[in-house]
Amino acid sequence: MSKVIAIGNYSEADLAKLKETFDPVFLAETTEIGSLDEAARAGITAAAFKGHKPFGAEAMDLLPNLGVIANFGVGYDSINVAAASERGIKVTNTPDVLNDDVADLAVAMLLMCGREMEHASKWARSGSWAEKGEYRLNRKVSGGRAGILGLGRIGRDIAERLVPFKMDLHYWSRSEKETPGWTYHSTPEALAAAVDYLIVATVGGKATEKIVSKEVLEALGPRGILVNISRGSTVDEDALIDALKSGGIYGAGLDVFVNEPRIDPRFYELDNVVIQPHQGSGTVETRAAMGQLQRDNLSAFLAGNDLLTPVN
Amino acid sequence: MSKVIAIGNYSEADLAKLKETFDPVFLAETTEIGSLDEAARAGITAAAFKGHKPFGAEAMDLLPNLGVIANFGVGYDSINVAAASERGIKVTNTPDVLNDDVADLAVAMLLMCGREMEHASKWARSGSWAEKGEYRLNRKVSGGRAGILGLGRIGRDIAERLVPFKMDLHYWSRSEKETPGWTYHSTPEALAAAVDYLIVATVGGKATEKIVSKEVLEALGPRGILVNISRGSTVDEDALIDALKSGGIYGAGLDVFVNEPRIDPRFYELDNVVIQPHQGSGTVETRAAMGQLQRDNLSAFLAGNDLLTPVN
C-alpha cells in the first residue's frame, strides 16, 4: 500500500519520476481524497501537491497519518499552513530554483508594456508599417523609477536585473532591508507614488490580499505601469481594470490573475495589458528543478531526514 | 535665401524646431534636390538628413557649396561618406543618445523569443488557457550564453544589461577589446557556435553586409536565437527565413529588415520571429534628443564651431 499521495496535474516527466520513486496514489484534486477507502487513507504519510485549489483542514483530516505536504511551487497559499501546523503536518515548497525565470518574465513584461511591443508587432505584421508609416513613438524605459513591492528573493532578483537599465530603485517590504542604496517606503501607496514601474513580488495569501488597491493604483498614476508575477490575489482587479480603461495607469504586465485560468474577460478587451498565462516558472529547466526539489523533500521525510525547504 | 536644407520625414516637434532655428528648405527625399533652381542649390551649405534612402555623390554634386550633412540617427549607411569626404563635406550622426532604447529593445526581444511571450499571450487571450490548460513549457533564458556581434557602444550596453541575467558573455569585433572577462571570438561563425543568443549590434554598410550568413546561422544552431537591432543588411534574409522555417535556429527577434518597411512577406508567416517596426530608438525622449543633437551639429557648423559628433 502506498505511503505517498500525489495530487495535481503533473507533467509527463514528473509523473514518470514520481511513479518510479514513490509509486504514489495519483489524484487530480484534494476533493478526491474522500473517494479512497479508510485503510488507504490511513496508510498515507506524505503528499506531493501541485495546484491552485485549496488544500484545507478537511482534506488533511481525511489523511490522519499525513506528515508532510510537499508543494510544487514557491507560493503555497493554496495550503492552509496553520491547519497543517496544528496537525503536526510539515509543509515544504520549491523556492529559489524558479527565481531566475520569474524575474526574467517580470523584466520582459515591463519592457513589453513600456515599449508597446505587442502593439508594434501587430503594426508591423498587419502591414500598417508598410502602408501607414512608422509606429508611433512610445516611452523610454531605461532611466525610469522602479518599485519592488515585496523585496524577497524574487523581488531582489528583479531589482538586480534593472540596475544596468539605470533604474532608480525603490521598494516596500514589511521591514527595511539591507540594499545597495535602494529607497525604502513604509507603505505600498508611498512606493507607488515614487515610481513609474510597480512590480509586485510579494507572497500571496490573506496578508497581501488586494495590497495593490485602488489607492495604490491612483498613486501609481497615468504614467505608471504595474507588473505582477506574484499572485492574482494581491491586486484589486476591479480597480485595476477601471484604471486601465480610464487611463488612470498607463498599462500592466500580468502573469497572475484572481480567477486564473478563467480570468476576468474584461482583461481581453484591454490593449494596454500584456497577459501571460501564469508561465513565470514555466520552463523545461526550472519545472524539472522544481519537481526534483519536491521529490527530494518527500524522500527526506520518508527517510527521516531533515526537510530541505520547510515553510512551517 | 535659406542656407539649410532638411531632407526626410520629421516629427511635428522636429519640423517646428528646424523651422524655428534654420527656416530650411524642406524636401521629402534627396531625389527632389534637382527640383530646386541653381541659385537656391548654390546657397545651401548645410543639410539635415533623415531617411534610409541613399544620399549619394549625385545628390551632393547638386549642392556645390554643401559643407555638412547632419544625419538623424546613429547609422549613416545611407550616406556615401567616401563621396562626402572627397567633396570636403563633413558628416555627423546622433550617437549615444539612443543607446539605452536600442539596448532595451534588444533585451526585450531576446526575452520575448526565449519565453515565447507572444505565443503565450495569444494562448491566454484566445481562451486556450482556460479551455486547454497551461501553456507549453519553454526555455530558461537566464544563465544562457549570449554573443554580441559588434561590441561598439550599443553592443556594450546590451552586454551590460545581460550581466545580472547571469549570462555567459561572448563577442566578436574587428579587434579584441577591453572587457570584464567577456570571451572574444575572431570570426562571427566562431561566436555563433559558442552561444545560444546572437545579438547583432554592428554598424551597417558594405563591410558588414550579410555578416550573419548561412554559415553563421548554422553555427548558431537549433537552440539559437538571433536578435538584430543593427541594420537589415547585416543578415542574409533568405538564409534566415530558411533557418526559421526548418528549425535550423529556434527563433529571431528583428527590429530591422532589408526592405523595411515593405519587409519580405515570408516573415509574416513565421511564428518563431518577433517582428518590430524599426522602433529601436522610437521613444519620445530619445527622438527629441536625436533631433536636438542633429540641430546642434548644424548650428555648430553654421557658427564655424567644432562639430559635436562628426563621422568623417
Coordinates of C-alpha atoms in Angstrom, one line a residue:
Chain A
M1 CA 0.0 0.0 0.0
S2 CA 1.3 3.4 -1.0
K3 CA 2.6 5.8 1.6
V4 CA 2.5 8.7 -0.9
I5 CA -0.3 10.5 -2.5
A6 CA 0.3 12.8 -5.5
I7 CA -2.4 15.4 -6.0
G8 CA -2.5 17.7 -9.1
N9 CA -1.7 17.9 -12.7
Y10 CA 1.9 16.8 -13.3
S11 CA 4.0 16.9 -16.5
E12 CA 4.7 13.5 -18.1
A13 CA 8.3 13.7 -16.9
D14 CA 7.3 14.4 -13.3
L15 CA 4.6 11.7 -13.4
A16 CA 7.2 9.2 -14.5
K17 CA 9.6 10.2 -11.8
L18 CA 7.0 10.3 -9.1
K19 CA 5.9 6.8 -10.1
E20 CA 9.4 5.5 -10.3
T21 CA 10.4 6.9 -6.9
F22 CA 7.3 6.5 -4.8
D23 CA 4.6 4.6 -6.8
P24 CA 2.0 7.0 -5.3
V25 CA -1.7 7.2 -5.4
F26 CA -2.5 9.8 -8.1
L27 CA -5.5 12.2 -7.6
A28 CA -6.4 15.3 -9.7
E29 CA -7.6 17.3 -6.7
T30 CA -7.8 17.2 -2.9
T31 CA -11.6 16.8 -3.2
E32 CA -11.0 13.3 -4.5
I33 CA -9.3 12.2 -1.3
G34 CA -12.6 11.1 0.2
S35 CA -13.0 8.5 -2.6
L36 CA -10.2 6.5 -1.2
D37 CA -11.1 3.8 1.4
E38 CA -10.2 4.4 5.1
A39 CA -7.3 1.9 5.1
A40 CA -5.7 3.5 2.0
R41 CA -6.1 7.0 3.6
A42 CA -4.6 5.8 6.9
G43 CA -1.6 4.5 5.0
I44 CA -0.7 7.9 3.5
T45 CA 2.1 9.7 5.3
A46 CA 3.3 12.1 2.6
A47 CA 1.6 14.2 -0.1
A48 CA 3.0 15.7 -3.2
F49 CA 0.8 18.7 -4.1
K50 CA 0.6 20.8 -7.2
G51 CA -2.3 23.1 -7.8
H52 CA -4.1 26.3 -7.1
K53 CA -7.2 24.8 -5.5
P54 CA -7.3 24.7 -1.7
F55 CA -5.6 22.0 0.4
G56 CA -7.6 22.7 3.6
A57 CA -8.2 21.3 7.1
E58 CA -11.0 19.0 5.9
A59 CA -8.7 17.3 3.3
M60 CA -6.0 17.0 5.9
D61 CA -8.4 15.3 8.4
L62 CA -9.1 12.6 5.8
L63 CA -5.4 11.6 6.0
P64 CA -4.9 11.0 9.7
N65 CA -1.2 9.9 9.4
L66 CA -0.1 12.6 7.0
G67 CA 3.2 14.1 8.0
V68 CA 4.2 16.3 5.1
I69 CA 2.7 18.2 2.2
A70 CA 5.4 18.8 -0.4
N71 CA 4.2 21.7 -2.6
F72 CA 5.3 22.1 -6.2
G73 CA 5.9 25.9 -6.4
V74 CA 7.3 28.6 -4.2
G75 CA 3.8 30.0 -3.4
Y76 CA 1.9 27.8 -1.0
D77 CA -1.2 30.0 -0.4
S78 CA -3.4 27.1 -1.5
I79 CA -2.3 25.2 1.5
N80 CA -3.8 26.0 4.9
V81 CA -0.5 26.1 6.7
A82 CA -1.9 27.0 10.1
A83 CA -4.2 23.9 9.9
A84 CA -1.2 21.8 8.8
S85 CA 0.9 23.0 11.7
E86 CA -1.9 22.3 14.2
R87 CA -2.0 18.7 12.9
G88 CA 1.8 18.3 13.0
I89 CA 2.0 18.3 9.2
K90 CA 5.1 19.9 7.7
V91 CA 4.8 21.9 4.5
T92 CA 7.6 22.3 2.0
N93 CA 7.8 24.4 -1.1
T94 CA 10.3 24.8 -4.0
P95 CA 11.9 28.2 -3.5
D96 CA 14.9 29.8 -5.4
V97 CA 15.0 27.3 -8.3
L98 CA 12.4 29.4 -10.1
N99 CA 13.7 32.9 -9.2
D100 CA 15.6 33.5 -12.4
D101 CA 12.6 32.6 -14.7
V102 CA 10.1 34.7 -12.8
A103 CA 12.5 37.7 -12.7
D104 CA 13.1 37.3 -16.4
L105 CA 9.4 37.3 -17.1
A106 CA 8.9 40.4 -14.9
V107 CA 11.5 42.4 -16.7
A108 CA 10.3 41.2 -20.1
M109 CA 6.7 42.3 -19.3
L110 CA 7.9 45.7 -18.0
L111 CA 9.8 46.3 -21.3
M112 CA 7.0 45.0 -23.5
C113 CA 4.5 47.3 -21.8
G114 CA 6.8 50.4 -21.8
R115 CA 7.8 49.9 -25.4
E116 CA 4.4 48.8 -26.6
M117 CA 5.9 45.8 -28.2
E118 CA 2.7 43.8 -28.8
H119 CA 1.1 46.8 -30.5
A120 CA 4.3 47.4 -32.5
S121 CA 4.4 43.8 -33.5
K122 CA 0.8 44.0 -34.8
W123 CA 1.6 47.2 -36.6
A124 CA 4.4 45.5 -38.5
R125 CA 2.7 42.2 -39.1
S126 CA -0.6 43.7 -40.3
G127 CA 1.2 45.7 -43.0
S128 CA 0.5 49.1 -41.3
W129 CA 4.2 49.7 -41.1
A130 CA 4.5 49.5 -44.9
E131 CA 1.2 51.3 -45.6
K132 CA 0.9 53.9 -42.9
G133 CA 4.5 54.5 -41.9
E134 CA 6.4 54.4 -38.7
Y135 CA 4.9 53.1 -35.5
R136 CA 4.0 55.8 -33.0
L137 CA 6.7 56.9 -30.6
N138 CA 6.5 55.3 -27.2
R139 CA 8.4 55.9 -24.0
K140 CA 12.0 55.5 -22.8
V141 CA 12.2 52.7 -20.2
S142 CA 15.8 52.8 -19.1
G143 CA 16.5 55.5 -16.5
G144 CA 13.0 55.2 -15.1
R145 CA 12.0 54.7 -11.5
A146 CA 11.1 51.2 -10.5
G147 CA 9.5 50.0 -7.3
I148 CA 9.5 46.4 -6.0
L149 CA 6.5 45.6 -3.8
G150 CA 7.9 42.8 -1.6
L151 CA 11.7 42.6 -1.5
G152 CA 12.1 38.8 -1.0
R153 CA 14.4 36.7 -3.1
I154 CA 12.5 37.1 -6.3
G155 CA 12.0 40.8 -5.8
R156 CA 15.7 41.2 -5.3
D157 CA 16.5 39.3 -8.4
I158 CA 14.2 41.6 -10.4
A159 CA 15.7 44.7 -8.9
E160 CA 19.2 43.5 -9.7
R161 CA 18.2 42.9 -13.3
L162 CA 17.0 46.5 -13.5
V163 CA 20.3 48.0 -12.3
P164 CA 22.0 48.2 -15.7
F165 CA 18.8 49.7 -17.1
K166 CA 19.9 52.6 -14.9
M167 CA 16.7 52.4 -12.9
D168 CA 16.2 54.5 -9.8
L169 CA 15.2 51.6 -7.4
H170 CA 12.6 51.8 -4.6
Y171 CA 10.9 49.1 -2.6
W172 CA 8.4 48.3 0.1
S173 CA 8.7 45.4 2.4
R174 CA 7.3 44.6 5.9
S175 CA 10.6 45.9 7.2
E176 CA 13.5 47.8 5.8
K177 CA 16.2 45.6 4.3
E178 CA 19.9 45.8 3.6
T179 CA 20.2 47.0 0.0
P180 CA 22.8 48.8 -2.3
G181 CA 21.1 52.1 -1.6
W182 CA 17.6 51.4 -2.8
T183 CA 14.9 53.7 -1.3
Y184 CA 12.6 52.1 1.3
H185 CA 9.0 53.2 1.5
S186 CA 6.9 52.3 4.5
T187 CA 3.6 51.9 2.6
P188 CA 2.6 50.5 -0.8
E189 CA 1.0 53.8 -1.6
A190 CA 4.2 55.8 -0.9
L191 CA 6.1 53.3 -3.1
A192 CA 3.6 53.6 -5.9
A193 CA 3.7 57.4 -5.8
A194 CA 7.5 57.4 -6.1
V195 CA 7.8 55.2 -9.2
D196 CA 6.9 54.7 -12.9
Y197 CA 7.0 50.9 -12.7
L198 CA 5.5 49.0 -9.8
I199 CA 6.5 45.3 -9.7
V200 CA 4.6 43.1 -7.4
A201 CA 6.8 40.3 -6.0
T202 CA 5.3 39.7 -2.6
V203 CA 3.9 36.4 -1.2
G204 CA 0.2 35.6 -1.8
G205 CA -2.3 34.8 0.9
K206 CA -4.6 36.8 3.2
A207 CA -2.0 39.2 4.5
T208 CA -1.3 40.6 1.0
E209 CA -4.9 40.4 -0.4
K210 CA -5.6 43.4 -2.6
I211 CA -2.4 45.1 -1.4
V212 CA -2.4 46.8 -4.8
S213 CA -5.6 48.7 -4.0
K214 CA -7.5 51.5 -5.8
E215 CA -5.4 53.9 -3.8
V216 CA -2.1 52.3 -4.8
L217 CA -3.1 52.5 -8.4
E218 CA -4.1 56.1 -8.1
A219 CA -0.7 56.8 -6.5
L220 CA 1.0 55.0 -9.4
G221 CA -0.7 57.4 -11.8
P222 CA -1.2 57.9 -15.6
R223 CA 2.5 57.1 -16.5
G224 CA 2.5 54.1 -14.2
I225 CA 3.0 50.5 -15.3
L226 CA 2.0 47.6 -13.0
V227 CA 3.8 44.3 -13.3
N228 CA 2.5 41.3 -11.3
I229 CA 4.3 38.0 -11.1
S230 CA 3.2 37.1 -7.5
R231 CA -0.4 36.1 -7.1
G232 CA -3.6 37.5 -8.7
S233 CA -5.0 38.0 -5.1
T234 CA -2.5 40.8 -4.4
V235 CA -4.3 43.1 -6.8
D236 CA -7.8 44.6 -6.6
E237 CA -8.7 43.6 -10.2
D238 CA -11.9 45.7 -10.4
A239 CA -9.8 48.8 -9.5
L240 CA -7.1 47.7 -11.9
I241 CA -9.5 47.2 -14.8
D242 CA -11.0 50.6 -14.1
A243 CA -7.6 52.2 -14.1
L244 CA -6.5 50.5 -17.3
K245 CA -9.7 51.6 -19.0
S246 CA -9.7 55.2 -17.9
G247 CA -6.0 55.9 -18.3
G248 CA -5.6 56.0 -14.5
I249 CA -2.5 54.0 -15.2
Y250 CA -0.6 53.5 -18.4
G251 CA -0.5 49.7 -18.6
A252 CA 0.1 46.4 -16.9
G253 CA 2.0 43.2 -17.4
L254 CA 0.3 40.4 -15.7
D255 CA 1.3 36.7 -15.3
V256 CA -1.2 36.0 -12.5
F257 CA -4.9 36.6 -12.1
V258 CA -7.6 36.1 -9.4
N259 CA -9.6 33.5 -11.3
E260 CA -6.9 32.1 -13.5
P261 CA -7.1 30.3 -15.9
R262 CA -10.7 31.7 -16.3
I263 CA -9.6 35.3 -15.9
D264 CA -11.9 38.2 -15.8
P265 CA -13.0 38.6 -19.5
R266 CA -12.7 42.3 -19.3
F267 CA -9.0 41.9 -19.5
Y268 CA -9.3 40.6 -23.0
E269 CA -10.8 43.8 -24.2
L270 CA -7.9 45.9 -23.0
D271 CA -5.0 46.6 -25.3
N272 CA -2.7 48.2 -22.7
V273 CA -2.1 45.0 -20.8
V274 CA 0.3 42.2 -21.5
I275 CA -1.4 38.9 -20.5
Q276 CA 0.8 35.9 -19.7
P277 CA -0.8 32.5 -18.7
H278 CA 1.0 32.2 -15.4
Q279 CA 4.1 30.9 -17.1
G280 CA 6.6 32.6 -14.7
S281 CA 8.4 29.4 -13.8
G282 CA 7.2 27.6 -17.0
T283 CA 10.5 26.5 -18.4
V284 CA 11.6 22.9 -19.0
E285 CA 14.7 23.5 -16.9
T286 CA 13.0 25.1 -14.0
R287 CA 10.0 22.9 -13.8
A288 CA 12.4 19.9 -13.8
A289 CA 14.3 21.5 -10.9
M290 CA 11.0 22.2 -9.0
G291 CA 9.9 18.6 -9.4
Q292 CA 13.2 17.4 -8.2
L293 CA 13.1 19.5 -5.1
Q294 CA 9.5 18.4 -4.4
R295 CA 10.6 14.8 -4.6
D296 CA 13.7 15.4 -2.6
N297 CA 11.6 16.8 0.2
L298 CA 9.3 13.7 0.1
S299 CA 12.4 11.4 0.1
A300 CA 13.9 13.3 3.0
F301 CA 10.7 13.0 5.0
L302 CA 10.3 9.3 4.3
A303 CA 13.9 8.6 5.2
G304 CA 13.5 10.5 8.5
N305 CA 16.0 13.2 7.4
D306 CA 15.7 17.0 7.6
L307 CA 13.4 18.6 5.1
L308 CA 15.2 20.6 2.5
T309 CA 12.9 23.6 2.2
P310 CA 10.3 23.6 5.0
V311 CA 7.9 26.5 5.4
N312 CA 6.4 25.7 8.9
Chain B
M1 CA 17.6 82.5 -49.1
S2 CA 18.0 79.5 -46.9
K3 CA 21.4 78.0 -46.2
V4 CA 19.9 74.8 -44.8
I5 CA 18.0 72.0 -46.5
A6 CA 16.1 69.5 -44.4
I7 CA 15.6 66.2 -46.2
G8 CA 13.3 63.4 -44.8
N9 CA 10.2 62.8 -42.8
Y10 CA 10.4 64.6 -39.5
S11 CA 8.1 64.6 -36.5
E12 CA 5.9 67.6 -35.9
A13 CA 8.1 68.6 -33.0
D14 CA 11.3 68.4 -35.1
L15 CA 9.7 70.2 -38.0
A16 CA 8.8 73.1 -35.8
K17 CA 12.2 73.3 -34.2
L18 CA 14.0 73.0 -37.6
K19 CA 11.8 75.8 -39.0
E20 CA 12.3 78.0 -35.9
T21 CA 16.1 77.5 -35.9
F22 CA 17.0 77.4 -39.6
D23 CA 13.9 78.1 -41.7
P24 CA 15.2 75.4 -44.1
V25 CA 14.0 74.2 -47.4
F26 CA 12.1 71.0 -46.7
L27 CA 12.3 68.1 -49.1
A28 CA 11.0 64.5 -48.7
E29 CA 13.9 62.9 -50.4
T30 CA 17.3 63.6 -52.0
T31 CA 15.8 62.9 -55.4
E32 CA 13.9 66.2 -55.1
I33 CA 17.1 68.3 -54.8
G34 CA 17.1 68.6 -58.6
S35 CA 13.8 70.4 -58.5
L36 CA 15.4 73.4 -56.8
D37 CA 16.8 76.1 -59.0
E38 CA 20.6 76.5 -59.4
A39 CA 20.8 79.7 -57.2
A40 CA 18.8 78.0 -54.4
R41 CA 21.0 74.9 -54.6
A42 CA 24.2 77.1 -54.6
G43 CA 23.0 78.8 -51.4
I44 CA 22.8 75.6 -49.4
T45 CA 25.7 75.0 -47.1
A46 CA 24.2 72.6 -44.6
A47 CA 21.8 69.6 -44.8
A48 CA 19.7 68.0 -42.1
F49 CA 19.1 64.4 -43.3
K50 CA 16.7 61.7 -42.0
G51 CA 16.0 58.7 -44.1
H52 CA 17.0 55.3 -45.3
K53 CA 17.2 56.1 -49.0
P54 CA 20.6 56.9 -50.4
F55 CA 22.3 60.3 -50.1
G56 CA 24.9 59.7 -52.8
A57 CA 27.5 61.6 -54.9
E58 CA 25.0 62.8 -57.5
A59 CA 22.8 64.5 -54.9
M60 CA 25.9 66.0 -53.3
D61 CA 27.0 67.4 -56.7
L62 CA 23.7 69.3 -57.0
L63 CA 24.7 71.2 -53.8
P64 CA 28.1 72.7 -54.7
N65 CA 28.6 74.6 -51.5
L66 CA 27.4 71.9 -49.1
G67 CA 29.7 71.7 -46.1
V68 CA 27.8 69.3 -43.8
I69 CA 25.3 66.5 -43.8
A70 CA 23.8 66.2 -40.3
N71 CA 22.3 62.7 -40.1
F72 CA 19.3 61.9 -37.8
G73 CA 20.3 58.5 -36.4
V74 CA 23.4 56.7 -35.4
G75 CA 23.6 54.6 -38.5
Y76 CA 24.6 56.7 -41.6
D77 CA 25.0 53.9 -44.1
S78 CA 22.5 55.7 -46.4
I79 CA 25.1 58.5 -46.8
N80 CA 28.0 57.9 -49.2
V81 CA 30.6 59.1 -46.7
A82 CA 33.6 58.5 -49.0
A83 CA 31.9 60.7 -51.7
A84 CA 31.2 63.3 -49.0
S85 CA 34.8 63.3 -47.8
E86 CA 36.1 63.7 -51.4
R87 CA 34.0 66.8 -51.7
G88 CA 35.0 68.2 -48.3
I89 CA 31.6 67.6 -46.9
K90 CA 31.5 66.7 -43.2
V91 CA 29.0 64.1 -42.0
T92 CA 27.6 64.0 -38.4
N93 CA 25.3 61.4 -36.7
T94 CA 23.5 61.2 -33.4
P95 CA 25.3 58.5 -31.4
D96 CA 24.9 57.6 -27.8
V97 CA 21.6 59.3 -27.1
L98 CA 19.8 56.3 -28.4
N99 CA 21.9 53.5 -26.9
D100 CA 19.6 52.9 -24.0
D101 CA 16.5 52.5 -26.0
V102 CA 18.1 50.2 -28.6
A103 CA 19.6 48.0 -25.9
D104 CA 16.3 47.9 -24.1
L105 CA 14.6 46.6 -27.2
A106 CA 17.3 44.1 -27.9
V107 CA 17.0 42.6 -24.4
A108 CA 13.2 42.6 -24.6
M109 CA 13.2 40.8 -27.9
L110 CA 15.6 38.2 -26.6
L111 CA 13.4 37.5 -23.6
M112 CA 10.2 37.5 -25.7
C113 CA 11.7 35.0 -28.1
G114 CA 13.1 32.7 -25.4
R115 CA 10.0 32.7 -23.3
E116 CA 7.6 32.6 -26.3
M117 CA 5.7 35.6 -24.9
E118 CA 3.7 36.5 -28.0
H119 CA 2.6 32.9 -28.3
A120 CA 1.8 32.7 -24.6
S121 CA -0.1 36.0 -24.8
K122 CA -2.2 34.6 -27.6
W123 CA -2.8 31.4 -25.7
A124 CA -4.2 33.4 -22.8
R125 CA -6.2 35.9 -24.8
S126 CA -7.7 33.3 -27.1
G127 CA -9.2 31.4 -24.1
S128 CA -6.9 28.4 -24.7
W129 CA -5.5 28.8 -21.2
A130 CA -9.0 28.4 -19.7
E131 CA -10.1 25.6 -22.1
K132 CA -6.9 23.6 -22.9
G133 CA -4.8 24.3 -19.8
E134 CA -1.3 25.6 -19.1
Y135 CA 0.8 27.0 -21.9
R136 CA 3.6 24.6 -23.0
L137 CA 6.9 24.8 -21.2
N138 CA 9.5 26.9 -22.9
R139 CA 13.2 27.6 -22.1
K140 CA 15.1 29.2 -19.3
V141 CA 16.8 32.4 -20.6
S142 CA 18.9 33.4 -17.6
G143 CA 22.2 31.6 -17.3
G144 CA 22.4 31.2 -21.1
R145 CA 25.3 32.1 -23.4
A146 CA 25.0 35.4 -25.2
G147 CA 27.1 36.7 -28.1
I148 CA 27.4 40.3 -29.2
L149 CA 28.3 40.7 -32.8
G150 CA 29.9 44.2 -32.9
L151 CA 31.0 45.4 -29.5
G152 CA 30.5 49.1 -30.0
R153 CA 28.7 51.4 -27.6
I154 CA 25.3 49.8 -28.2
G155 CA 26.7 46.3 -28.1
R156 CA 28.3 47.0 -24.8
D157 CA 25.1 48.5 -23.4
I158 CA 23.3 45.2 -24.3
A159 CA 26.0 43.1 -22.8
E160 CA 25.9 45.0 -19.6
R161 CA 22.2 44.6 -19.3
L162 CA 22.6 40.8 -19.6
V163 CA 25.1 40.5 -16.8
P164 CA 22.5 40.2 -14.0
F165 CA 20.7 37.6 -16.2
K166 CA 23.8 35.6 -15.3
M167 CA 24.7 35.3 -19.0
D168 CA 28.0 33.9 -20.1
L169 CA 29.1 36.7 -22.4
H170 CA 30.9 36.4 -25.7
Y171 CA 31.6 38.8 -28.5
W172 CA 33.1 39.4 -31.9
S173 CA 34.5 42.7 -33.1
R174 CA 37.1 43.7 -35.7
S175 CA 39.6 43.7 -32.8
E176 CA 39.7 42.4 -29.3
K177 CA 38.5 45.0 -26.8
E178 CA 38.9 45.6 -23.1
T179 CA 36.1 43.9 -21.3
P180 CA 35.2 42.5 -17.9
G181 CA 36.2 39.0 -18.9
W182 CA 33.9 38.5 -21.9
T183 CA 35.2 35.9 -24.4
Y184 CA 36.5 37.2 -27.7
H185 CA 36.0 35.3 -30.9
S186 CA 37.9 36.1 -34.1
T187 CA 35.1 35.2 -36.5
P188 CA 31.3 35.6 -36.5
E189 CA 31.0 31.8 -37.1
A190 CA 33.1 31.1 -34.0
L191 CA 31.0 33.5 -31.9
A192 CA 27.7 31.9 -33.2
A193 CA 28.9 28.4 -32.4
A194 CA 29.7 29.4 -28.8
V195 CA 26.3 30.9 -27.9
D196 CA 22.6 30.4 -27.6
Y197 CA 21.7 34.1 -28.2
L198 CA 23.4 36.0 -31.0
I199 CA 22.8 39.8 -30.9
V200 CA 23.8 41.8 -33.9
A201 CA 24.9 45.3 -32.9
T202 CA 27.4 46.1 -35.6
V203 CA 27.3 49.0 -38.0
G204 CA 25.6 48.7 -41.3
G205 CA 27.1 49.3 -44.8
K206 CA 29.1 47.3 -47.2
A207 CA 31.7 45.9 -44.7
T208 CA 29.0 44.1 -42.7
E209 CA 26.7 43.1 -45.5
K210 CA 25.3 39.6 -44.8
I211 CA 27.8 39.1 -42.0
V212 CA 25.1 36.9 -40.5
S213 CA 25.5 34.3 -43.2
K214 CA 24.0 30.9 -43.8
E215 CA 27.2 29.5 -42.1
V216 CA 26.8 31.8 -39.1
L217 CA 23.1 30.6 -38.7
E218 CA 24.2 27.0 -39.0
A219 CA 26.8 27.6 -36.3
L220 CA 24.1 29.2 -34.1
G221 CA 22.1 26.0 -34.4
P222 CA 18.7 24.7 -33.4
R223 CA 18.6 26.2 -29.9
G224 CA 20.0 29.5 -31.2
I225 CA 18.0 32.8 -31.1
L226 CA 19.1 35.7 -33.4
V227 CA 18.4 39.3 -32.3
N228 CA 19.0 42.1 -34.8
I229 CA 18.8 45.8 -33.8
S230 CA 21.5 47.0 -36.3
R231 CA 20.6 47.0 -39.9
G232 CA 18.7 44.6 -42.1
S233 CA 21.6 44.4 -44.4
T234 CA 23.8 42.6 -41.8
V235 CA 21.7 39.4 -42.2
D236 CA 21.3 37.1 -45.2
E237 CA 17.5 37.1 -45.0
D238 CA 17.0 34.2 -47.4
A239 CA 19.2 32.1 -45.2
L240 CA 17.5 33.4 -42.0
I241 CA 14.0 32.6 -43.3
D242 CA 15.1 29.1 -44.3
A243 CA 16.6 28.5 -40.9
L244 CA 13.5 29.8 -39.1
K245 CA 11.3 27.6 -41.3
S246 CA 13.4 24.4 -41.0
G247 CA 14.2 24.7 -37.3
G248 CA 17.8 25.4 -38.2
I249 CA 17.6 28.1 -35.5
Y250 CA 15.0 28.4 -32.7
G251 CA 13.8 31.9 -33.3
A252 CA 14.6 35.5 -34.0
G253 CA 13.8 39.0 -32.7
L254 CA 14.2 41.5 -35.5
D255 CA 13.8 45.3 -35.4
V256 CA 15.4 45.8 -38.8
F257 CA 14.9 44.3 -42.2
V258 CA 16.4 44.5 -45.7
N259 CA 13.4 46.1 -47.4
E260 CA 11.8 47.8 -44.5
P261 CA 9.1 48.9 -44.2
R262 CA 8.0 46.6 -47.0
I263 CA 9.7 43.6 -45.5
D264 CA 9.9 40.1 -47.0
P265 CA 6.3 38.8 -46.7
R266 CA 7.6 35.4 -45.8
F267 CA 8.4 36.8 -42.3
Y268 CA 4.7 37.3 -41.7
E269 CA 4.1 33.5 -42.0
L270 CA 6.6 32.6 -39.3
D271 CA 5.5 32.3 -35.7
N272 CA 9.0 32.0 -34.2
V273 CA 10.0 35.5 -35.0
V274 CA 9.3 38.7 -33.0
I275 CA 8.9 41.5 -35.6
Q276 CA 9.3 45.1 -34.5
P277 CA 8.9 48.1 -36.9
H278 CA 12.4 49.5 -36.6
Q279 CA 11.4 51.2 -33.3
G280 CA 14.7 50.7 -31.5
S281 CA 15.1 54.4 -30.9
G282 CA 11.4 55.2 -31.2
T283 CA 10.7 56.9 -27.9
V284 CA 9.5 60.4 -27.4
E285 CA 12.5 61.2 -25.2
T286 CA 15.2 59.7 -27.4
R287 CA 13.9 61.1 -30.7
A288 CA 13.8 64.5 -29.1
A289 CA 17.4 64.1 -28.0
M290 CA 18.4 62.9 -31.5
G291 CA 16.7 65.9 -33.2
Q292 CA 18.4 68.2 -30.8
L293 CA 21.8 66.7 -31.5
Q294 CA 21.2 66.9 -35.3
R295 CA 20.3 70.6 -34.9
D296 CA 23.3 71.3 -32.6
N297 CA 25.6 69.9 -35.2
L298 CA 24.0 72.1 -37.9
S299 CA 24.3 75.2 -35.6
A300 CA 27.9 74.4 -34.8
F301 CA 28.7 74.2 -38.5
L302 CA 26.9 77.4 -39.3
A303 CA 28.7 79.2 -36.5
G304 CA 32.1 77.9 -37.6
N305 CA 32.5 75.8 -34.4
D306 CA 33.7 72.3 -34.0
L307 CA 31.1 69.7 -34.9
L308 CA 29.8 67.7 -31.9
T309 CA 29.7 64.2 -33.4
P310 CA 31.5 64.0 -36.8
V311 CA 32.0 60.7 -38.5
N312 CA 34.5 61.7 -41.2

